[in-house]
Short mmCIF file of N, CA and C in Angstrom, two decimals:
data_model
loop_
_atom_site.label_atom_id
_atom_site.label_comp_id
_atom_site.label_asym_id
_atom_site.label_seq_id
_atom_site.Cartn_x
_atom_site.Cartn_y
_atom_site.Cartn_z
N MET A 285 -2.67 1.43 3.90
CA MET A 285 -2.76 1.82 5.28
C MET A 285 -3.16 3.29 5.35
N ARG A 286 -4.09 3.58 6.20
CA ARG A 286 -4.54 4.96 6.37
C ARG A 286 -3.62 5.69 7.33
N ALA A 287 -3.45 6.96 7.05
CA ALA A 287 -2.62 7.79 7.93
C ALA A 287 -3.36 8.02 9.25
N PRO A 288 -2.62 8.17 10.35
CA PRO A 288 -3.26 8.47 11.64
C PRO A 288 -4.03 9.78 11.56
N GLU A 289 -5.02 9.94 12.41
CA GLU A 289 -5.86 11.13 12.42
C GLU A 289 -5.03 12.40 12.57
N SER A 290 -4.00 12.37 13.41
CA SER A 290 -3.18 13.57 13.61
C SER A 290 -2.48 13.99 12.31
N VAL A 291 -2.06 13.02 11.50
CA VAL A 291 -1.41 13.32 10.23
C VAL A 291 -2.44 13.87 9.24
N ARG A 292 -3.62 13.26 9.20
CA ARG A 292 -4.66 13.76 8.29
C ARG A 292 -5.08 15.17 8.67
N ALA A 293 -5.16 15.47 9.97
CA ALA A 293 -5.51 16.83 10.41
C ALA A 293 -4.41 17.81 10.01
N TRP A 294 -3.16 17.41 10.17
CA TRP A 294 -2.03 18.28 9.84
C TRP A 294 -2.02 18.62 8.35
N ILE A 295 -2.22 17.62 7.51
CA ILE A 295 -2.14 17.85 6.06
C ILE A 295 -3.38 18.59 5.54
N SER A 296 -4.48 18.56 6.29
CA SER A 296 -5.67 19.29 5.84
C SER A 296 -5.46 20.80 5.94
N ASP A 297 -4.51 21.22 6.76
CA ASP A 297 -4.16 22.64 6.89
C ASP A 297 -2.63 22.74 6.91
N PRO A 298 -1.99 22.50 5.75
CA PRO A 298 -0.53 22.41 5.73
C PRO A 298 0.15 23.74 6.01
N PRO A 299 1.36 23.66 6.55
CA PRO A 299 2.11 24.90 6.83
C PRO A 299 2.51 25.58 5.52
N PRO A 300 2.79 26.87 5.56
CA PRO A 300 3.10 27.61 4.33
C PRO A 300 4.35 27.11 3.61
N TRP A 301 5.29 26.49 4.31
CA TRP A 301 6.51 26.04 3.67
C TRP A 301 6.32 24.75 2.87
N LEU A 302 5.19 24.07 3.05
CA LEU A 302 4.95 22.80 2.36
C LEU A 302 4.43 23.05 0.95
N GLU A 303 5.11 22.50 -0.01
CA GLU A 303 4.67 22.62 -1.40
C GLU A 303 4.21 21.24 -1.87
N VAL A 304 2.97 21.13 -2.28
CA VAL A 304 2.41 19.87 -2.76
C VAL A 304 2.43 19.90 -4.28
N ARG A 305 2.99 18.86 -4.87
CA ARG A 305 3.07 18.77 -6.33
C ARG A 305 2.53 17.43 -6.81
N ALA A 306 1.85 17.48 -7.93
CA ALA A 306 1.43 16.25 -8.58
C ALA A 306 2.60 15.76 -9.43
N VAL A 307 2.78 14.46 -9.49
CA VAL A 307 3.85 13.90 -10.31
C VAL A 307 3.29 12.81 -11.20
N GLU A 308 3.99 12.57 -12.27
CA GLU A 308 3.62 11.51 -13.20
C GLU A 308 4.82 10.63 -13.45
N VAL A 309 4.61 9.33 -13.41
CA VAL A 309 5.68 8.41 -13.78
C VAL A 309 5.77 8.44 -15.30
N GLN A 310 6.94 8.77 -15.79
CA GLN A 310 7.15 8.90 -17.23
C GLN A 310 7.36 7.54 -17.88
N ARG A 311 7.06 7.47 -19.16
CA ARG A 311 7.35 6.24 -19.92
C ARG A 311 8.84 5.97 -19.85
N GLY A 312 9.20 4.71 -19.85
CA GLY A 312 10.60 4.35 -19.78
C GLY A 312 11.12 4.25 -18.36
N GLU A 313 10.28 4.55 -17.39
CA GLU A 313 10.71 4.46 -16.00
C GLU A 313 10.14 3.19 -15.38
N ASN A 314 10.20 2.12 -16.16
CA ASN A 314 9.64 0.85 -15.73
C ASN A 314 10.34 0.26 -14.53
N GLU A 315 11.59 0.68 -14.29
CA GLU A 315 12.35 0.12 -13.18
C GLU A 315 11.63 0.27 -11.86
N TYR A 316 10.84 1.31 -11.72
CA TYR A 316 10.18 1.50 -10.43
C TYR A 316 8.67 1.48 -10.51
N ARG A 317 8.12 1.06 -11.61
CA ARG A 317 6.65 0.95 -11.71
C ARG A 317 6.09 -0.10 -10.75
N ALA A 318 6.88 -1.10 -10.37
CA ALA A 318 6.39 -2.15 -9.48
C ALA A 318 6.37 -1.71 -8.01
N LEU A 319 6.94 -0.56 -7.69
CA LEU A 319 6.95 -0.08 -6.31
C LEU A 319 5.56 0.38 -5.90
N ASP A 320 5.37 0.53 -4.61
CA ASP A 320 4.12 1.10 -4.11
C ASP A 320 4.00 2.53 -4.61
N PRO A 321 2.77 3.04 -4.73
CA PRO A 321 2.58 4.40 -5.27
C PRO A 321 3.38 5.48 -4.56
N GLY A 322 3.50 5.42 -3.25
CA GLY A 322 4.23 6.45 -2.51
C GLY A 322 5.70 6.49 -2.90
N GLU A 323 6.34 5.34 -2.93
CA GLU A 323 7.76 5.28 -3.30
C GLU A 323 7.95 5.67 -4.76
N ARG A 324 7.05 5.21 -5.60
CA ARG A 324 7.12 5.55 -7.03
C ARG A 324 7.01 7.06 -7.23
N ASP A 325 6.09 7.69 -6.50
CA ASP A 325 5.91 9.14 -6.62
C ASP A 325 7.11 9.91 -6.09
N VAL A 326 7.71 9.42 -4.98
CA VAL A 326 8.89 10.08 -4.43
C VAL A 326 10.01 10.08 -5.47
N ILE A 327 10.23 8.95 -6.11
CA ILE A 327 11.30 8.86 -7.11
C ILE A 327 10.97 9.73 -8.32
N ALA A 328 9.72 9.71 -8.77
CA ALA A 328 9.34 10.55 -9.91
C ALA A 328 9.53 12.02 -9.58
N LEU A 329 9.16 12.43 -8.39
CA LEU A 329 9.34 13.83 -7.97
C LEU A 329 10.82 14.17 -7.87
N ALA A 330 11.61 13.25 -7.36
CA ALA A 330 13.06 13.48 -7.25
C ALA A 330 13.68 13.66 -8.63
N ILE A 331 13.24 12.88 -9.58
CA ILE A 331 13.75 13.03 -10.95
C ILE A 331 13.34 14.38 -11.50
N ALA A 332 12.06 14.74 -11.31
CA ALA A 332 11.54 15.99 -11.87
C ALA A 332 12.21 17.22 -11.26
N THR A 333 12.55 17.15 -9.99
CA THR A 333 13.11 18.32 -9.29
C THR A 333 14.63 18.25 -9.14
N LYS A 334 15.21 17.15 -9.63
CA LYS A 334 16.66 16.95 -9.50
C LYS A 334 17.09 17.03 -8.03
N ALA A 335 16.38 16.30 -7.19
CA ALA A 335 16.60 16.32 -5.75
C ALA A 335 18.00 15.82 -5.38
N ASP A 336 18.51 16.34 -4.28
CA ASP A 336 19.81 15.91 -3.77
C ASP A 336 19.70 14.72 -2.83
N LEU A 337 18.57 14.62 -2.11
CA LEU A 337 18.41 13.60 -1.09
C LEU A 337 16.94 13.19 -1.03
N LEU A 338 16.72 11.88 -0.94
CA LEU A 338 15.36 11.35 -0.80
C LEU A 338 15.15 10.82 0.60
N LEU A 339 13.97 11.04 1.15
CA LEU A 339 13.57 10.47 2.42
C LEU A 339 12.68 9.27 2.10
N MET A 340 13.19 8.06 2.42
CA MET A 340 12.44 6.86 2.09
C MET A 340 12.88 5.74 3.01
N ASP A 341 11.92 4.97 3.51
CA ASP A 341 12.23 3.86 4.41
C ASP A 341 12.01 2.49 3.76
N ASP A 342 11.24 2.42 2.70
CA ASP A 342 10.94 1.16 2.03
C ASP A 342 12.21 0.60 1.38
N ARG A 343 12.59 -0.62 1.74
CA ARG A 343 13.84 -1.20 1.23
C ARG A 343 13.90 -1.29 -0.29
N GLU A 344 12.83 -1.77 -0.91
CA GLU A 344 12.84 -1.87 -2.37
C GLU A 344 12.95 -0.50 -3.01
N GLY A 345 12.22 0.47 -2.47
CA GLY A 345 12.28 1.84 -2.99
C GLY A 345 13.66 2.44 -2.83
N VAL A 346 14.29 2.21 -1.68
CA VAL A 346 15.65 2.71 -1.43
C VAL A 346 16.61 2.11 -2.44
N ALA A 347 16.50 0.81 -2.68
CA ALA A 347 17.39 0.14 -3.64
C ALA A 347 17.24 0.73 -5.04
N VAL A 348 16.01 0.95 -5.46
CA VAL A 348 15.76 1.52 -6.79
C VAL A 348 16.30 2.95 -6.86
N ALA A 349 16.01 3.75 -5.83
CA ALA A 349 16.47 5.14 -5.81
C ALA A 349 18.00 5.20 -5.89
N ARG A 350 18.66 4.33 -5.16
CA ARG A 350 20.13 4.33 -5.19
C ARG A 350 20.66 3.87 -6.54
N ARG A 351 19.99 2.88 -7.17
CA ARG A 351 20.40 2.46 -8.52
C ARG A 351 20.26 3.60 -9.51
N LEU A 352 19.30 4.49 -9.25
CA LEU A 352 19.10 5.65 -10.13
C LEU A 352 20.04 6.80 -9.78
N GLY A 353 20.89 6.60 -8.77
CA GLY A 353 21.90 7.59 -8.44
C GLY A 353 21.54 8.57 -7.35
N PHE A 354 20.46 8.34 -6.63
CA PHE A 354 20.05 9.26 -5.58
C PHE A 354 20.65 8.88 -4.23
N ALA A 355 20.98 9.88 -3.44
CA ALA A 355 21.31 9.67 -2.04
C ALA A 355 19.99 9.51 -1.30
N VAL A 356 19.94 8.58 -0.36
CA VAL A 356 18.69 8.28 0.34
C VAL A 356 18.97 8.20 1.83
N THR A 357 18.05 8.75 2.62
CA THR A 357 18.09 8.55 4.07
C THR A 357 16.69 8.15 4.51
N GLY A 358 16.63 7.47 5.64
CA GLY A 358 15.35 7.07 6.19
C GLY A 358 14.91 8.04 7.26
N THR A 359 13.78 7.74 7.85
CA THR A 359 13.23 8.59 8.90
C THR A 359 14.21 8.73 10.07
N LEU A 360 14.79 7.63 10.49
CA LEU A 360 15.72 7.70 11.62
C LEU A 360 17.00 8.43 11.26
N GLY A 361 17.46 8.27 10.04
CA GLY A 361 18.62 9.03 9.59
C GLY A 361 18.34 10.52 9.59
N LEU A 362 17.14 10.88 9.16
CA LEU A 362 16.75 12.29 9.16
C LEU A 362 16.67 12.83 10.59
N LEU A 363 16.12 12.03 11.50
CA LEU A 363 16.07 12.46 12.90
C LEU A 363 17.48 12.61 13.47
N GLY A 364 18.39 11.71 13.08
CA GLY A 364 19.78 11.82 13.52
C GLY A 364 20.42 13.10 13.03
N LEU A 365 20.19 13.44 11.77
CA LEU A 365 20.71 14.70 11.22
C LEU A 365 20.13 15.91 11.96
N ALA A 366 18.83 15.88 12.19
CA ALA A 366 18.17 16.99 12.87
C ALA A 366 18.68 17.12 14.31
N ALA A 367 18.94 16.01 14.97
CA ALA A 367 19.47 16.05 16.33
C ALA A 367 20.87 16.64 16.35
N ARG A 368 21.70 16.28 15.37
CA ARG A 368 23.06 16.84 15.31
C ARG A 368 23.02 18.35 15.11
N LYS A 369 21.98 18.84 14.45
CA LYS A 369 21.85 20.28 14.22
C LYS A 369 21.11 20.98 15.38
N GLY A 370 20.70 20.19 16.37
CA GLY A 370 20.01 20.77 17.52
C GLY A 370 18.55 21.10 17.27
N ILE A 371 17.97 20.54 16.22
CA ILE A 371 16.59 20.83 15.86
C ILE A 371 15.61 19.96 16.66
N VAL A 372 15.99 18.73 16.94
CA VAL A 372 15.12 17.82 17.70
C VAL A 372 15.92 17.12 18.79
N ASP A 373 15.22 16.67 19.79
CA ASP A 373 15.79 15.80 20.81
C ASP A 373 15.59 14.38 20.30
N LEU A 374 16.68 13.69 19.99
CA LEU A 374 16.61 12.38 19.36
C LEU A 374 15.84 11.38 20.21
N ILE A 375 16.10 11.33 21.49
CA ILE A 375 15.42 10.36 22.36
C ILE A 375 13.92 10.64 22.41
N ALA A 376 13.54 11.90 22.59
CA ALA A 376 12.11 12.25 22.64
C ALA A 376 11.43 11.94 21.31
N ALA A 377 12.09 12.26 20.20
CA ALA A 377 11.52 12.00 18.88
C ALA A 377 11.35 10.50 18.67
N PHE A 378 12.35 9.73 19.07
CA PHE A 378 12.27 8.28 18.90
C PHE A 378 11.16 7.70 19.76
N GLU A 379 11.01 8.20 20.98
CA GLU A 379 9.93 7.71 21.85
C GLU A 379 8.56 7.97 21.23
N ARG A 380 8.38 9.15 20.63
CA ARG A 380 7.11 9.44 19.95
C ARG A 380 6.92 8.52 18.76
N LEU A 381 7.98 8.28 18.02
CA LEU A 381 7.91 7.42 16.83
C LEU A 381 7.55 5.99 17.21
N LYS A 382 8.04 5.52 18.34
CA LYS A 382 7.75 4.16 18.79
C LYS A 382 6.27 3.95 19.08
N LYS A 383 5.53 5.02 19.31
CA LYS A 383 4.10 4.92 19.59
C LYS A 383 3.26 4.87 18.32
N THR A 384 3.92 4.88 17.18
CA THR A 384 3.22 4.83 15.89
C THR A 384 3.38 3.44 15.28
N SER A 385 2.94 3.31 14.05
CA SER A 385 3.08 2.03 13.33
C SER A 385 4.43 1.92 12.62
N PHE A 386 5.33 2.85 12.86
CA PHE A 386 6.65 2.85 12.22
C PHE A 386 7.45 1.62 12.67
N HIS A 387 8.05 0.92 11.70
CA HIS A 387 8.86 -0.26 12.00
C HIS A 387 10.33 0.11 11.89
N TYR A 388 11.12 -0.36 12.82
CA TYR A 388 12.55 -0.08 12.82
C TYR A 388 13.29 -1.29 13.37
N ARG A 389 14.56 -1.37 13.02
CA ARG A 389 15.39 -2.48 13.46
C ARG A 389 15.75 -2.29 14.94
N ARG A 390 15.62 -3.32 15.70
CA ARG A 390 15.96 -3.30 17.13
C ARG A 390 17.41 -2.86 17.31
N GLY A 391 17.65 -1.98 18.26
CA GLY A 391 19.00 -1.51 18.53
C GLY A 391 19.41 -0.28 17.74
N LEU A 392 18.55 0.16 16.84
CA LEU A 392 18.91 1.28 15.98
C LEU A 392 19.04 2.59 16.76
N LEU A 393 18.18 2.82 17.74
CA LEU A 393 18.29 4.03 18.55
C LEU A 393 19.65 4.07 19.26
N GLU A 394 20.04 2.95 19.81
CA GLU A 394 21.33 2.89 20.51
C GLU A 394 22.48 3.19 19.54
N THR A 395 22.39 2.68 18.32
CA THR A 395 23.41 2.96 17.31
C THR A 395 23.47 4.45 16.99
N LEU A 396 22.30 5.07 16.80
CA LEU A 396 22.26 6.50 16.50
C LEU A 396 22.80 7.33 17.67
N LEU A 397 22.43 6.95 18.89
CA LEU A 397 22.90 7.69 20.06
C LEU A 397 24.42 7.54 20.23
N ALA A 398 24.93 6.33 20.00
CA ALA A 398 26.37 6.10 20.12
C ALA A 398 27.12 6.92 19.07
N ARG A 399 26.58 6.96 17.85
CA ARG A 399 27.20 7.75 16.79
C ARG A 399 27.21 9.22 17.16
N ARG A 400 26.11 9.66 17.74
CA ARG A 400 26.02 11.08 18.14
C ARG A 400 27.02 11.40 19.24
N GLN A 401 27.18 10.49 20.19
CA GLN A 401 28.13 10.71 21.28
C GLN A 401 29.57 10.78 20.75
N SER A 402 29.88 9.93 19.76
CA SER A 402 31.24 9.91 19.22
C SER A 402 31.54 11.16 18.41
N GLU A 403 30.52 11.87 17.93
CA GLU A 403 30.72 13.10 17.14
C GLU A 403 30.89 14.33 18.00
N LYS A 404 30.51 14.24 19.28
CA LYS A 404 30.61 15.41 20.15
C LYS A 404 32.08 15.72 20.43
N PRO A 405 32.42 17.04 20.49
CA PRO A 405 33.81 17.40 20.76
C PRO A 405 34.27 17.03 22.15
#
């Protein structure tokens, strides 16, 4: 699947905080060779950098990453964390996400919003 034009334009002139690294799947890492290239590269990069948390939505990739001992969150989990820190408006972010090809489980926004409401003092 090709990235939307807005994403391709953004990555053609990346922000200074973005670090792009090439990764290689090492021998002996057959457990995740069957994954799609993106998920495989995320796990290889996480191993190389000793990452604390992986951002991944692919179920098979998440399962492999967790078997390898990594903490994993998805896009919506990341948006929930950012909303709790006041970085994004969860409803507005979710509305924008719904206009993309992103797939999510029905009712998930309501679950995230309810969780956020229960955390407020």
